[in-house]
Short mmCIF file of C-alpha atoms in Angstrom, two decimals:
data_model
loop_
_atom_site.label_atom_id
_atom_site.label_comp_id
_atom_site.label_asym_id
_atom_site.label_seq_id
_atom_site.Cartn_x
_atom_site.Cartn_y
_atom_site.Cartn_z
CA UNK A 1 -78.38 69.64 45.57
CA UNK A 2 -79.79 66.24 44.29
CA UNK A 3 -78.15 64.63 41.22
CA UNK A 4 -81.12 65.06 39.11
CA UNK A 5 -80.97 68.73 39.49
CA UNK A 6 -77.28 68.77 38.47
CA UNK A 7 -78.54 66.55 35.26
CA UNK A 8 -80.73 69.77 34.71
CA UNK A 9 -78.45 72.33 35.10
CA UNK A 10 -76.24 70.93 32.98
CA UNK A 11 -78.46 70.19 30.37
CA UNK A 12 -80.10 73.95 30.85
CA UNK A 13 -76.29 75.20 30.05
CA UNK A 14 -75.87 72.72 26.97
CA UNK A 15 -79.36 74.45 25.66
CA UNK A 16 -77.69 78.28 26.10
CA UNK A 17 -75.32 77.21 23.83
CA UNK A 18 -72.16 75.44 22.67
CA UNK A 19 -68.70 77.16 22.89
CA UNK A 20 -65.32 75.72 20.79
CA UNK A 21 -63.49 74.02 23.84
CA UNK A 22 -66.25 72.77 26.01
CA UNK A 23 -66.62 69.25 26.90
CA UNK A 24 -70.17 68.31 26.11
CA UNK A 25 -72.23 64.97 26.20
CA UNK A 26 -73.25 63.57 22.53
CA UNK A 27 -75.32 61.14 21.15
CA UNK A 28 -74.29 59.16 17.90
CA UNK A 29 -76.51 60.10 14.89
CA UNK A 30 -75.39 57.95 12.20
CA UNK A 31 -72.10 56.23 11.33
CA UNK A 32 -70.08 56.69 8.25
CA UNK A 33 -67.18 55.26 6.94
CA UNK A 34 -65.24 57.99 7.59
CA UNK A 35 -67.21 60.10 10.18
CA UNK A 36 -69.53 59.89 13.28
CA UNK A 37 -72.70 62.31 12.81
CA UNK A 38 -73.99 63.39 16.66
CA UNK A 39 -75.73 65.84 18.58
CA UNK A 40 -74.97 67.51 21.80
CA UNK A 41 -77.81 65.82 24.45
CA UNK A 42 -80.76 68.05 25.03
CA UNK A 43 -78.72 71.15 22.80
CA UNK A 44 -80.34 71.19 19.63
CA UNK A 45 -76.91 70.68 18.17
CA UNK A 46 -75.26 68.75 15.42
CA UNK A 47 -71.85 67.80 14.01
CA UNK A 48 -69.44 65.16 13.20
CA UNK A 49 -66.14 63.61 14.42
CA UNK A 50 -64.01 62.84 11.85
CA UNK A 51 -62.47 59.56 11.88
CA UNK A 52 -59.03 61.08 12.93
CA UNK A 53 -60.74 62.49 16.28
CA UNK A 54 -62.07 59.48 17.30
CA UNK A 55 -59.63 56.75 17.45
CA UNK A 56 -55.32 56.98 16.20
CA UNK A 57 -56.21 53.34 14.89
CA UNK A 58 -56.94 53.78 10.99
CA UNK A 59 -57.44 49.96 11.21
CA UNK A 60 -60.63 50.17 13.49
CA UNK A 61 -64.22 50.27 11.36
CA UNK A 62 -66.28 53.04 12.92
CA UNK A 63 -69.49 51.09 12.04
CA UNK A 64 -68.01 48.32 14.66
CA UNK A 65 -66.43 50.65 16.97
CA UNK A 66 -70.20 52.67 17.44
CA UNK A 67 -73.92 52.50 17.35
CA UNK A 68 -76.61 54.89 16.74
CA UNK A 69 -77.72 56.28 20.52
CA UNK A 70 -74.58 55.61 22.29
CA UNK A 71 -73.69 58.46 24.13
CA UNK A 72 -69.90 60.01 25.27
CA UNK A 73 -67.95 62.43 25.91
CA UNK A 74 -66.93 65.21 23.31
CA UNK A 75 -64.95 68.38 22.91
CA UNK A 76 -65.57 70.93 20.91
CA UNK A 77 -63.29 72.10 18.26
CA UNK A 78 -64.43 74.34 16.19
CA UNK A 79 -67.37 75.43 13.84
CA UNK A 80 -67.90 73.93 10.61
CA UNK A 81 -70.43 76.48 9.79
CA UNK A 82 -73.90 75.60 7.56
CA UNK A 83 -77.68 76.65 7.32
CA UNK A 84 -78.53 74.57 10.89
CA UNK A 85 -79.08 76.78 13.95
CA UNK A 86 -77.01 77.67 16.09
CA UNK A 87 -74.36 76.25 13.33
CA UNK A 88 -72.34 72.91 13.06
CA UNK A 89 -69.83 71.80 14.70
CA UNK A 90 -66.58 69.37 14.83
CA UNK A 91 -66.17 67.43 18.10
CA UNK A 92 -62.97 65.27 19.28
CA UNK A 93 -63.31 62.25 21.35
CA UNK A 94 -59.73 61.91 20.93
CA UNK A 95 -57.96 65.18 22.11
CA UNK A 96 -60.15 65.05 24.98
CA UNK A 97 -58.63 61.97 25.85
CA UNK A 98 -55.02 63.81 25.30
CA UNK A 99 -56.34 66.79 27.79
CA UNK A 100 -57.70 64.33 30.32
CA UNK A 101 -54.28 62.27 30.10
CA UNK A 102 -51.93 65.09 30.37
CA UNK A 103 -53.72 66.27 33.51
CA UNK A 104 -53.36 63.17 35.26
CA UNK A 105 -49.36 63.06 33.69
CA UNK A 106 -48.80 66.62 35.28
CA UNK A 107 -49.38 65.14 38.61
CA UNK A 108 -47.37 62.01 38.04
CA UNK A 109 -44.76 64.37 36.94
CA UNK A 110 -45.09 67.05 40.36
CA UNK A 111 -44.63 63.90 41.98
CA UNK A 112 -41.71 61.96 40.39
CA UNK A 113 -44.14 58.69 39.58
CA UNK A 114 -43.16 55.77 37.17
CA UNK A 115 -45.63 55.77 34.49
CA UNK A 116 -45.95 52.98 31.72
CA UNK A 117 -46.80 53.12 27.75
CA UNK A 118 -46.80 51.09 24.98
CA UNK A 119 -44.11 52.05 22.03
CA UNK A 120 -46.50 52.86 18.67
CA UNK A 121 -43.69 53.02 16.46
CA UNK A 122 -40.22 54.48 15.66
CA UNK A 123 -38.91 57.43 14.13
CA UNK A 124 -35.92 59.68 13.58
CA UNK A 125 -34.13 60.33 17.27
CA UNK A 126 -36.26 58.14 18.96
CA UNK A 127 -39.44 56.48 19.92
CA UNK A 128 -43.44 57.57 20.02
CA UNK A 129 -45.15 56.08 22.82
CA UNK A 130 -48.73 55.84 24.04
CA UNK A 131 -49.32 56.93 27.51
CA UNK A 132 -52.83 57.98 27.40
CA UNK A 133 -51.57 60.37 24.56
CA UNK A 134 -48.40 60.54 22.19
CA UNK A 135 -45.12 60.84 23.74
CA UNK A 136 -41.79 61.33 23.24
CA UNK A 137 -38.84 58.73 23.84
CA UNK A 138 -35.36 60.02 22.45
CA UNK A 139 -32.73 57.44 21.41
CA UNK A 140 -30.54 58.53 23.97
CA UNK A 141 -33.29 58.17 26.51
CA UNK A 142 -33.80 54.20 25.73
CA UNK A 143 -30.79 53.07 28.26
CA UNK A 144 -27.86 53.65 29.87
CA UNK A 145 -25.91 52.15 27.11
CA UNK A 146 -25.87 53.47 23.30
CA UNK A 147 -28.72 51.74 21.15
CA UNK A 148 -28.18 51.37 17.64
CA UNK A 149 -31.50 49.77 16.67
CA UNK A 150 -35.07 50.81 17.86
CA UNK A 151 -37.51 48.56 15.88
CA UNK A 152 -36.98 45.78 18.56
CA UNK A 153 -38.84 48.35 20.67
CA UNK A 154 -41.75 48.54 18.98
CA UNK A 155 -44.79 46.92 20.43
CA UNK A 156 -43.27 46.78 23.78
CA UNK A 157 -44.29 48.22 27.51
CA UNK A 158 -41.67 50.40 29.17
CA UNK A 159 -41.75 51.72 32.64
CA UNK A 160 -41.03 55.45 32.15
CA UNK A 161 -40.25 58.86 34.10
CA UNK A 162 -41.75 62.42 32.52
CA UNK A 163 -38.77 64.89 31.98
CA UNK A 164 -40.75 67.62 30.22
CA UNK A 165 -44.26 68.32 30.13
CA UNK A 166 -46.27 71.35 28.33
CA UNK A 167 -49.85 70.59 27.34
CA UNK A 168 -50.02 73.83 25.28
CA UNK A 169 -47.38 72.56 22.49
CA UNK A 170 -48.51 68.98 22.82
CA UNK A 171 -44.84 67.99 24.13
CA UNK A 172 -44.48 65.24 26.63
CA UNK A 173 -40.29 63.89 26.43
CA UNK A 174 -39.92 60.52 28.03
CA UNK A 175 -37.12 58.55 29.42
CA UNK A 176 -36.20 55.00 30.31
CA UNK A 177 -32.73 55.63 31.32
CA UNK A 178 -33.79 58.10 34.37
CA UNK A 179 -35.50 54.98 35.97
CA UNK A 180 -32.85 52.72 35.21
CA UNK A 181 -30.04 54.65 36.63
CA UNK A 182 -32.23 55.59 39.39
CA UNK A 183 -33.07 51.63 40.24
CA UNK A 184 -29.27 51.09 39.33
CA UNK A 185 -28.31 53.55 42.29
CA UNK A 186 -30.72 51.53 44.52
CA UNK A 187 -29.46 48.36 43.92
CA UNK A 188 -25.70 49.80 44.23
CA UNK A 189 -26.11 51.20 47.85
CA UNK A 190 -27.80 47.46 48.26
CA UNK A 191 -24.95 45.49 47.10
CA UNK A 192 -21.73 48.29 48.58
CA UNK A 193 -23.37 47.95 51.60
CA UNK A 194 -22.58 44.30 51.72
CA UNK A 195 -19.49 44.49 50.07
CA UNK A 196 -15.94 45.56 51.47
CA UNK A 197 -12.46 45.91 49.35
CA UNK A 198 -10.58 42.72 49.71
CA UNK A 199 -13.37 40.67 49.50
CA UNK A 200 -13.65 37.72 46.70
CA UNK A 201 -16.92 36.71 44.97
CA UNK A 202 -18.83 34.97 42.56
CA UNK A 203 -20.04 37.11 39.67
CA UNK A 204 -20.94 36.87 35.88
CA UNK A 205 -19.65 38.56 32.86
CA UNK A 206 -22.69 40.32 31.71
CA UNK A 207 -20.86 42.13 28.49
CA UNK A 208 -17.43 43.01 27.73
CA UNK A 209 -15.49 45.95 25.86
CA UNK A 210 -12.16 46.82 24.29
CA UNK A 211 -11.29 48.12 27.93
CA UNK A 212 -12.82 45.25 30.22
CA UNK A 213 -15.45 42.97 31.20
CA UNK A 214 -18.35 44.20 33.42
CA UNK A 215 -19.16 41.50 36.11
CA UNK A 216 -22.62 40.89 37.75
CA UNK A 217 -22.20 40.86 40.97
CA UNK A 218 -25.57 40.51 43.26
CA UNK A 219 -27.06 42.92 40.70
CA UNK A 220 -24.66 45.86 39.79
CA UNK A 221 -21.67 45.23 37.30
CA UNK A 222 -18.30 46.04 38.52
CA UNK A 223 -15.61 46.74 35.81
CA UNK A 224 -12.58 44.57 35.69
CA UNK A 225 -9.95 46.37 33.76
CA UNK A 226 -8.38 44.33 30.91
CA UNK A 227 -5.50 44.90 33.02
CA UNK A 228 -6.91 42.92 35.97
CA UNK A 229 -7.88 40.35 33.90
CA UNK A 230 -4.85 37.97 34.27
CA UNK A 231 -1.26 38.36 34.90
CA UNK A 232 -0.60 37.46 31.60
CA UNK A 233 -1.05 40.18 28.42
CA UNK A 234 -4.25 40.38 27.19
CA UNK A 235 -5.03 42.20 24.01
CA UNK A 236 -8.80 41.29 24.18
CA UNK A 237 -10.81 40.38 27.08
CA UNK A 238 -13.21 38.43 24.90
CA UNK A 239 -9.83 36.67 23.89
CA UNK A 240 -10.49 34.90 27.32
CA UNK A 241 -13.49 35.12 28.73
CA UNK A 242 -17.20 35.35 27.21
CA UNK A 243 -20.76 36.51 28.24
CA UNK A 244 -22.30 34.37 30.62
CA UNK A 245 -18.89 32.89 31.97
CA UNK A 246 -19.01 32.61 35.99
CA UNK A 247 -16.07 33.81 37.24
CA UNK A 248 -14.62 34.28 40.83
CA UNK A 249 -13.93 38.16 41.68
CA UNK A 250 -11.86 40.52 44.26
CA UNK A 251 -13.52 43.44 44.74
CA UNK A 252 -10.26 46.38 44.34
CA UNK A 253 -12.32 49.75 45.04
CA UNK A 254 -15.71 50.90 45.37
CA UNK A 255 -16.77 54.65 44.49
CA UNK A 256 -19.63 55.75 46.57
CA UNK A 257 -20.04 58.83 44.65
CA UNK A 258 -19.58 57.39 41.36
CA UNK A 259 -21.27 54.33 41.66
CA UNK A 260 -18.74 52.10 40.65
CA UNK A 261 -17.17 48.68 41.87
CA UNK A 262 -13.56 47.92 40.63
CA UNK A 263 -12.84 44.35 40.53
CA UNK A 264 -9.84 41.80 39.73
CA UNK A 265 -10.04 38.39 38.64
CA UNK A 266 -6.44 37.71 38.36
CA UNK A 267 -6.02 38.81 42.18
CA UNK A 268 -8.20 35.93 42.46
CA UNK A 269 -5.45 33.60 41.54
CA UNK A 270 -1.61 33.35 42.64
CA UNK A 271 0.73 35.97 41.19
CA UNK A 272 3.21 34.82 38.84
CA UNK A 273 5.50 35.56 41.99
CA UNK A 274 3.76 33.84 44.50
CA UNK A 275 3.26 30.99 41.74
CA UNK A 276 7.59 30.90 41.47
CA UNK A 277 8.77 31.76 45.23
CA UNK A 278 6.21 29.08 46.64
CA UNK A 279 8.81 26.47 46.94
CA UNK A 280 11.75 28.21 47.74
CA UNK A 281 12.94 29.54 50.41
CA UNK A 282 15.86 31.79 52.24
CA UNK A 283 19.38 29.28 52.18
CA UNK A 284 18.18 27.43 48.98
CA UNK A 285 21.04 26.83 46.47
CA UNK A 286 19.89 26.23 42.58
CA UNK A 287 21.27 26.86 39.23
CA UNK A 288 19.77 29.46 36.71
CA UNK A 289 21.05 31.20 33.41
CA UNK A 290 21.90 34.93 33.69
CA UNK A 291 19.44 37.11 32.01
CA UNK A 292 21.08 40.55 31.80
CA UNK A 293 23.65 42.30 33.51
CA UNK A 294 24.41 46.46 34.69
CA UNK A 295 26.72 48.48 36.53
CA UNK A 296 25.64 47.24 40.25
CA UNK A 297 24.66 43.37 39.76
CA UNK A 298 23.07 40.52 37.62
CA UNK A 299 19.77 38.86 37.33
CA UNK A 300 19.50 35.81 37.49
CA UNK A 301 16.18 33.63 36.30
CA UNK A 302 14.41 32.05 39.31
CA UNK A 303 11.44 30.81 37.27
CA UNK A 304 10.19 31.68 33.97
CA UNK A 305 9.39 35.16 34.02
CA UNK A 306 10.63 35.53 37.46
CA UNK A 307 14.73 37.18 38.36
CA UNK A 308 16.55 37.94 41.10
CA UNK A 309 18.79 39.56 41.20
CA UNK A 310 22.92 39.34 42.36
CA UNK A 311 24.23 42.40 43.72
CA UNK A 312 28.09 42.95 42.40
CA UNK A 313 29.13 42.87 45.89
CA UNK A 314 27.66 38.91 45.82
CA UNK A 315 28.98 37.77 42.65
CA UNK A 316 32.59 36.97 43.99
CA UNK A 317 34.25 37.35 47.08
CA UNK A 318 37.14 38.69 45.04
CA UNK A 319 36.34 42.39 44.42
CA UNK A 320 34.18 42.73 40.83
CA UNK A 321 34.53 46.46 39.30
CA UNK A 322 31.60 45.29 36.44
CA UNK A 323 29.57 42.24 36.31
CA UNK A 324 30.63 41.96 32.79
CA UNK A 325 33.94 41.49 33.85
CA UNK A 326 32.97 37.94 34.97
CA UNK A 327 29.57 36.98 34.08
CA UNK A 328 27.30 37.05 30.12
CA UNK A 329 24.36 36.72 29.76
CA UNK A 330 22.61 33.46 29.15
CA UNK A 331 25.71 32.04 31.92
CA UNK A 332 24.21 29.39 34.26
CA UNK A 333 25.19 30.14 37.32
CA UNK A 334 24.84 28.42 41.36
CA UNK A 335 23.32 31.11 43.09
CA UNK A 336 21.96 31.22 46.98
CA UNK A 337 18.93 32.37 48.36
CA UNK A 338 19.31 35.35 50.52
CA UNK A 339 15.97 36.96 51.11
CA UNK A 340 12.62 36.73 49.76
CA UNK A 341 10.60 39.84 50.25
CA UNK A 342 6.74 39.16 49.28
CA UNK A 343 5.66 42.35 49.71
CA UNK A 344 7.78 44.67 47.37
CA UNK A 345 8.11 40.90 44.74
CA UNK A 346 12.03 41.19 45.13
CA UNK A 347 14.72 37.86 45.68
CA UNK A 348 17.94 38.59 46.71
CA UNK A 349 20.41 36.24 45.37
CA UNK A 350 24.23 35.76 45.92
CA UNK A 351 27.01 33.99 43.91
CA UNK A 352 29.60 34.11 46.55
CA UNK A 353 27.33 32.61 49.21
CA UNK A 354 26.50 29.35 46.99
CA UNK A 355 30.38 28.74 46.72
CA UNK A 356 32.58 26.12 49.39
CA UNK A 357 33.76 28.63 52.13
CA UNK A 358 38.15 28.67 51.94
CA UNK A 359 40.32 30.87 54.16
CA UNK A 360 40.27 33.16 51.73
CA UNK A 361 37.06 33.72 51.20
CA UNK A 362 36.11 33.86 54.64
CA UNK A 363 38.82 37.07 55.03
CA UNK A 364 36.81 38.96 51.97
CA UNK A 365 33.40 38.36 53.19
CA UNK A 366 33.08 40.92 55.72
CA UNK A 367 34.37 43.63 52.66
CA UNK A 368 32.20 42.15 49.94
CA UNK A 369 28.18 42.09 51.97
CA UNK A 370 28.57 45.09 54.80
CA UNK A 371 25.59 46.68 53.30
CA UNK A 372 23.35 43.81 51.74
CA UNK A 373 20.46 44.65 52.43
CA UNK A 374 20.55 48.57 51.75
CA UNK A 375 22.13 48.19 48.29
CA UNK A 376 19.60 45.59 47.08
CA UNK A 377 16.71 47.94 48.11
CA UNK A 378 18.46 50.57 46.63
CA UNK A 379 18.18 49.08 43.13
CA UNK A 380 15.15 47.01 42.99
CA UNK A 381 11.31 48.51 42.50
CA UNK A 382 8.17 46.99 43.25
CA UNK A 383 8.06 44.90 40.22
CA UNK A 384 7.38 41.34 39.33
CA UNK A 385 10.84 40.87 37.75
CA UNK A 386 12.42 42.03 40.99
CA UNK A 387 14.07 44.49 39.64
CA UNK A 388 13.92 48.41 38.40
CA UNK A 389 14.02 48.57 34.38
CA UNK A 390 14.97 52.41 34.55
CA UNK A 391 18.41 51.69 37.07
CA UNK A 392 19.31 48.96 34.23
CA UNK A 393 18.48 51.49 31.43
CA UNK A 394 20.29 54.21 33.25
CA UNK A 395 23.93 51.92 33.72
CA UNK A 396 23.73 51.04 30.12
CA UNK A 397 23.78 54.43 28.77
CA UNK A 398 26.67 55.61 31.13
CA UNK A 399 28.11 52.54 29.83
CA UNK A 400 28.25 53.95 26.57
CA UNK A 401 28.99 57.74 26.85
#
């Protein structure tokens, strides 16, 4: 069939008659300020579109916008009724539009596409938008993260994903935060797949909070807890670092499944341990004050923050029933390096060993360090201090029953 007959089948069905909801072909009549006066082409039929039915813009001036004899696209709304034949009607150039636009979202939403509008203006819970027709764009849609203010919005393009659809109520929801998790996820499996635990990067503090700083690293933020912030107590981790700040990273733990990269900066850097045992060494002989004392030994300050401790069977190599008996706290004492043990942060020290060997002492050394090394891993935890605080708690209370 050749286009010109189509032309005159349609315009043979225009002349049966016009029915609310069809999409007919009209020519402008005359412009008003608030109206556009047409008829349907070849029809015999009049009406108007209201001002509101042609364009959402109450700023635009009809008389600009059209001319007498352009011709469009209408739909019909509804009758306006009148002496003309076959009636009058009202026509919408606008919710024509709408249809047209919410058939083409439909598919983008079947098929999971990224769509983009332009954010009209903002309202209680959220955000309209213009995709072709008015949608949707709840608060808690915006992003990932909470947003407090939405007139910064306003004006701007988004890249969106459809999460409900339903022509028939006019109800299109919208969301940012699907695409962003959704390119977050992306760029995770990008970046884990390069990264391994143990390793140390560079990365930037992107924002922090009362529980950490989130690091950029390659594209994803990894958390550093405000405990893996530094070895040192920190009560705020914008106390010591800031947005923007490069900073040097060990990547602790990564969680496939929930998308998340741990990370340290203070594993980054010498522990306070390492720092204090990196000069000395097994056989070394120093002074240093005695910081407390219990039922099975004394500690002894290596380096500031840092004890070791004396088993009693090391203080003398007379027998000791108490530490107390012989030693206060805040004593300086010779003590001798017995064994450094990196791994579980404990020094072993020894009084007796540090002294000038004698006859004597030499006959009571066998008696006083048979066991060494069992007793001091009996009593000291994987700790910094080298030592366990509940043994020392413990000692003291049987001290006092």
């Amino acid at each position: 069939m050749s286009e010109n007959s189509n032309q005159f089948l349609d315009a043979l069905k225009q002349m049966q008659g016009v029915e609310v909801g069809d999409i007919v072909d009209v020519e402008v009549l005359d412009v008003e300020e608030g109206q556009i006066d047409v008829g349907v082409v070849n029809a015999g039929v009049e009406g108007v579109i209201p001002r509101r039915e042609y364009t959402s813009d109450r700023n635009v001036d009809l008389r600009e916008a059209v001319k007498p004899g352009d011709k469009f696209k209408a739909l019909v709304l509804r009758k306006a009724g009148g002496d003309k034949e076959n009636g009058e009607f009202f026509f919408s150039v606008t919710r024509l539009k709408e249809r047209e636009a919410y058939d083409e979202l439909q598919k983008d939403f079947e098929e999971g596409k990224t769509i983009e509008g332009t954010v009209t203006s903002s309202v209680r819970g959220g955000l309209l938008v213009d995709v072709g027709t008015r949608g949707f764009l709840p608060a808690s849609l915006i992003s990932n993260r909470y947003v407090s203010d939405l007139k910064p919005f306003i004006g701007k393009t988004m890249k969106l994903k459809i999460t409900e659809i339903d022509p028939s109520k006019n109800r299109l929801i919208l969301s940012h935060k699907d695409l962003i998790e959704e390119e977050r996820e992306e760029a995770f499996d990008k970046v884990a797949s390069q990264l391994v635990v143990g390793d140390v990067v560079e990365g930037k503090v992107s924002r922090l909070t009362n529980f950490g700083a989130f690091v950029d690293v390659g594209g994803v933020d990894g958390l550093v807890h405000i405990s893996e912030i530094s070895y040192k107590h920190v009560d705020k981790p914008s106390d010591v670092l800031k947005a923007g700040q490069d900073v040097k990273v060990k990547v602790i733990g990564i969680d496939d499944d929930r998308h998340r990269i741990s990370l340290s900066i203070k594993q980054t850097e010498p522990s306070p341990f390492e720092q204090a045992t990196a000069d000395l060494h097994e056989g070394d002989v120093f002074e240093g004050e005695v910081k407390s004392l219990t039922n099975f030994g004394a500690f002894v300050e290596v380096a500031d923050g840092i004890q070791g401790l004396v088993h009693v069977s090391e203080i003398s190599y007379k027998h000791v029933d108490k530490p107390s008996d012989v030693l206060k706290v805040g004593q300086t004492v010779k003590v001798k390096v017995l064994n450094i043990d990196p791994n579980e942060r404990r020094i072993s020290l020894s009084m007796k060993a540090a002294e000038p060997k004698s006859s004597e002492n030499e006959g009571n050394q066998s008696h006083g360090s048979y066991n060494r090394n069992s007793v001091n891993k009996k009593y000291m935890n994987n700790d910094d201090n080298g030592f366990a605080l509940g043994d020392i708690i413990g000692d003291q209370l049987k001290d006092r029953r």
